[in-house]
Amino acid sequence: MPLYTISTRRPLSAPEQQALVSGVTEAHCTITGAPAQFVQVVFSRGVHLRSKNSLHILGSIRAGRSDRIKSALANRFIEVASQVLGCSFARCTVDLIDVPASWVIEGGAVMPEPGEEQAWLAQHSS
């Protein structure tokens, strides 16, 4: 958690995928303070997107993030996607969905609330 699904019309090259994973992970961690090990990114290609869209990012993030943080995430993801794919901002869309931390289990433990990651990691690291 979070889980970002990046959907595109065309297959992405391995370097494009890696650049998107790196950009999304860096943005999420910088903006939210969450550790990189929590970030998951998956790709879906050949998706019928809205007219003229090149890319769609659907992010399931832990509930409790402010509107300011969500807006910063969405804007940064569009910047990253536009840079990596060479497309205009207008051809990229982002949707973020709040998911209660209590609905997510990672490593056999319920995820912590935003801001409680360090204590959770200390308790659940092996």
GROMACS .gro file of N, CA, C and O in nm, residues 4 20 23-24 27-28 31-32 55-59 61 65-82 88-97:
model
  168
    4TYR      N    1  -0.043   0.168  -0.713
    4TYR     CA    2  -0.065   0.252  -0.831
    4TYR      C    3  -0.071   0.162  -0.953
    4TYR      O    4   0.021   0.085  -0.979
   20LEU      N    5   0.887   0.540  -1.475
   20LEU     CA    6   0.759   0.569  -1.411
   20LEU      C    7   0.754   0.514  -1.268
   20LEU      O    8   0.708   0.583  -1.176
   23GLY      N    9   0.971   0.746  -1.060
   23GLY     CA   10   0.908   0.877  -1.042
   23GLY      C   11   0.788   0.872  -0.949
   23GLY      O   12   0.773   0.959  -0.862
   24VAL      N   13   0.704   0.771  -0.964
   24VAL     CA   14   0.587   0.758  -0.878
   24VAL      C   15   0.630   0.729  -0.734
   24VAL      O   16   0.578   0.789  -0.639
   27ALA      N   17   0.791   1.046  -0.581
   27ALA     CA   18   0.689   1.147  -0.551
   27ALA      C   19   0.607   1.108  -0.429
   27ALA      O   20   0.585   1.189  -0.339
   28HIS      N   21   0.562   0.982  -0.426
   28HIS     CA   22   0.479   0.939  -0.313
   28HIS      C   23   0.555   0.954  -0.181
   28HIS      O   24   0.501   1.008  -0.084
   31ILE      N   25   0.628   1.337  -0.091
   31ILE     CA   26   0.509   1.415  -0.059
   31ILE      C   27   0.440   1.364   0.067
   31ILE      O   28   0.391   1.443   0.148
   32THR      N   29   0.436   1.232   0.087
   32THR     CA   30   0.362   1.177   0.202
   32THR      C   31   0.449   1.141   0.321
   32THR      O   32   0.399   1.126   0.432
   55LEU      N   33  -0.228   0.798  -2.094
   55LEU     CA   34  -0.196   0.729  -1.969
   55LEU      C   35  -0.298   0.762  -1.862
   55LEU      O   36  -0.349   0.874  -1.856
   56HIS      N   37  -0.328   0.662  -1.779
   56HIS     CA   38  -0.414   0.682  -1.663
   56HIS      C   39  -0.347   0.616  -1.543
   56HIS      O   40  -0.300   0.503  -1.553
   57ILE      N   41  -0.341   0.688  -1.433
   57ILE     CA   42  -0.287   0.633  -1.308
   57ILE      C   43  -0.402   0.627  -1.208
   57ILE      O   44  -0.465   0.729  -1.179
   58LEU      N   45  -0.428   0.507  -1.158
   58LEU     CA   46  -0.526   0.487  -1.052
   58LEU      C   47  -0.448   0.452  -0.926
   58LEU      O   48  -0.377   0.351  -0.923
   59GLY      N   49  -0.460   0.536  -0.826
   59GLY     CA   50  -0.386   0.514  -0.702
   59GLY      C   51  -0.479   0.486  -0.586
   59GLY      O   52  -0.571   0.564  -0.559
   61ILE      N   53  -0.464   0.485  -0.210
   61ILE     CA   54  -0.376   0.536  -0.104
   61ILE      C   55  -0.447   0.528   0.030
   61ILE      O   56  -0.570   0.524   0.036
   65ARG      N   57  -0.508   1.129   0.410
   65ARG     CA   58  -0.422   1.228   0.345
   65ARG      C   59  -0.505   1.352   0.315
   65ARG      O   60  -0.621   1.342   0.274
   66SER      N   61  -0.445   1.468   0.332
   66SER     CA   62  -0.517   1.594   0.307
   66SER      C   63  -0.538   1.615   0.158
   66SER      O   64  -0.471   1.555   0.073
   67ASP      N   65  -0.633   1.703   0.126
   67ASP     CA   66  -0.656   1.738  -0.015
   67ASP      C   67  -0.531   1.799  -0.076
   67ASP      O   68  -0.503   1.778  -0.194
   68ARG      N   69  -0.455   1.874   0.002
   68ARG     CA   70  -0.331   1.935  -0.047
   68ARG      C   71  -0.232   1.827  -0.089
   68ARG      O   72  -0.170   1.835  -0.196
   69ILE      N   73  -0.218   1.723  -0.009
   69ILE     CA   74  -0.127   1.613  -0.041
   69ILE      C   75  -0.177   1.537  -0.164
   69ILE      O   76  -0.098   1.506  -0.255
   70LYS      N   77  -0.305   1.511  -0.171
   70LYS     CA   78  -0.360   1.439  -0.287
   70LYS      C   79  -0.339   1.519  -0.416
   70LYS      O   80  -0.303   1.463  -0.520
   71SER      N   81  -0.361   1.648  -0.409
   71SER     CA   82  -0.340   1.734  -0.526
   71SER      C   83  -0.193   1.736  -0.567
   71SER      O   84  -0.161   1.727  -0.686
   72ALA      N   85  -0.105   1.744  -0.469
   72ALA     CA   86   0.039   1.743  -0.498
   72ALA      C   87   0.080   1.611  -0.563
   72ALA      O   88   0.160   1.608  -0.658
   73LEU      N   89   0.027   1.499  -0.513
   73LEU     CA   90   0.057   1.368  -0.572
   73LEU      C   91   0.010   1.363  -0.718
   73LEU      O   92   0.087   1.327  -0.807
   74ALA      N   93  -0.115   1.398  -0.742
   74ALA     CA   94  -0.171   1.391  -0.877
   74ALA      C   95  -0.091   1.478  -0.973
   74ALA      O   96  -0.056   1.435  -1.083
   75ASN      N   97  -0.060   1.600  -0.932
   75ASN     CA   98   0.015   1.690  -1.019
   75ASN      C   99   0.156   1.638  -1.048
   75ASN      O  100   0.203   1.644  -1.161
   76ARG      N  101   0.221   1.585  -0.946
   76ARG     CA  102   0.356   1.532  -0.968
   76ARG      C  103   0.354   1.409  -1.058
   76ARG      O  104   0.441   1.393  -1.144
   77PHE      N  105   0.255   1.322  -1.041
   77PHE     CA  106   0.246   1.203  -1.126
   77PHE      C  107   0.227   1.243  -1.273
   77PHE      O  108   0.285   1.183  -1.363
   78ILE      N  109   0.146   1.345  -1.298
   78ILE     CA  110   0.126   1.391  -1.435
   78ILE      C  111   0.255   1.449  -1.491
   78ILE      O  112   0.290   1.425  -1.607
   79GLU      N  113   0.329   1.524  -1.410
   79GLU     CA  114   0.459   1.576  -1.454
   79GLU      C  115   0.553   1.463  -1.492
   79GLU      O  116   0.619   1.466  -1.597
   80VAL      N  117   0.563   1.362  -1.406
   80VAL     CA  118   0.651   1.248  -1.431
   80VAL      C  119   0.610   1.176  -1.559
   80VAL      O  120   0.694   1.148  -1.646
   81ALA      N  121   0.482   1.145  -1.572
   81ALA     CA  122   0.434   1.072  -1.689
   81ALA      C  123   0.459   1.151  -1.817
   81ALA      O  124   0.501   1.095  -1.919
   82SER      N  125   0.434   1.281  -1.812
   82SER     CA  126   0.455   1.365  -1.929
   82SER      C  127   0.602   1.366  -1.970
   82SER      O  128   0.634   1.357  -2.089
   88SER      N  129   0.162   1.549  -2.358
   88SER     CA  130   0.115   1.669  -2.288
   88SER      C  131   0.044   1.630  -2.157
   88SER      O  132  -0.006   1.518  -2.143
   89PHE      N  133   0.040   1.725  -2.066
   89PHE     CA  134  -0.030   1.703  -1.939
   89PHE      C  135  -0.175   1.665  -1.965
   89PHE      O  136  -0.233   1.584  -1.893
   90ALA      N  137  -0.234   1.724  -2.068
   90ALA     CA  138  -0.375   1.702  -2.099
   90ALA      C  139  -0.405   1.558  -2.140
   90ALA      O  140  -0.520   1.516  -2.138
   91ARG      N  141  -0.302   1.481  -2.174
   91ARG     CA  142  -0.323   1.342  -2.217
   91ARG      C  143  -0.302   1.242  -2.103
   91ARG      O  144  -0.303   1.122  -2.127
   92CYS      N  145  -0.282   1.293  -1.982
   92CYS     CA  146  -0.259   1.207  -1.865
   92CYS      C  147  -0.366   1.236  -1.760
   92CYS      O  148  -0.399   1.351  -1.735
   93THR      N  149  -0.418   1.129  -1.699
   93THR     CA  150  -0.516   1.147  -1.592
   93THR      C  151  -0.474   1.067  -1.469
   93THR      O  152  -0.406   0.965  -1.481
   94VAL      N  153  -0.515   1.117  -1.354
   94VAL     CA  154  -0.485   1.052  -1.227
   94VAL      C  155  -0.613   1.051  -1.144
   94VAL      O  156  -0.682   1.152  -1.134
   95ASP      N  157  -0.645   0.936  -1.087
   95ASP     CA  158  -0.754   0.922  -0.991
   95ASP      C  159  -0.696   0.860  -0.865
   95ASP      O  160  -0.626   0.758  -0.873
   96LEU      N  161  -0.724   0.921  -0.752
   96LEU     CA  162  -0.678   0.868  -0.624
   96LEU      C  163  -0.799   0.824  -0.541
   96LEU      O  164  -0.898   0.897  -0.534
   97ILE      N  165  -0.787   0.707  -0.481
   97ILE     CA  166  -0.895   0.652  -0.400
   97ILE      C  167  -0.843   0.630  -0.258
   97ILE      O  168  -0.738   0.568  -0.239
   0.00000   0.00000   0.00000
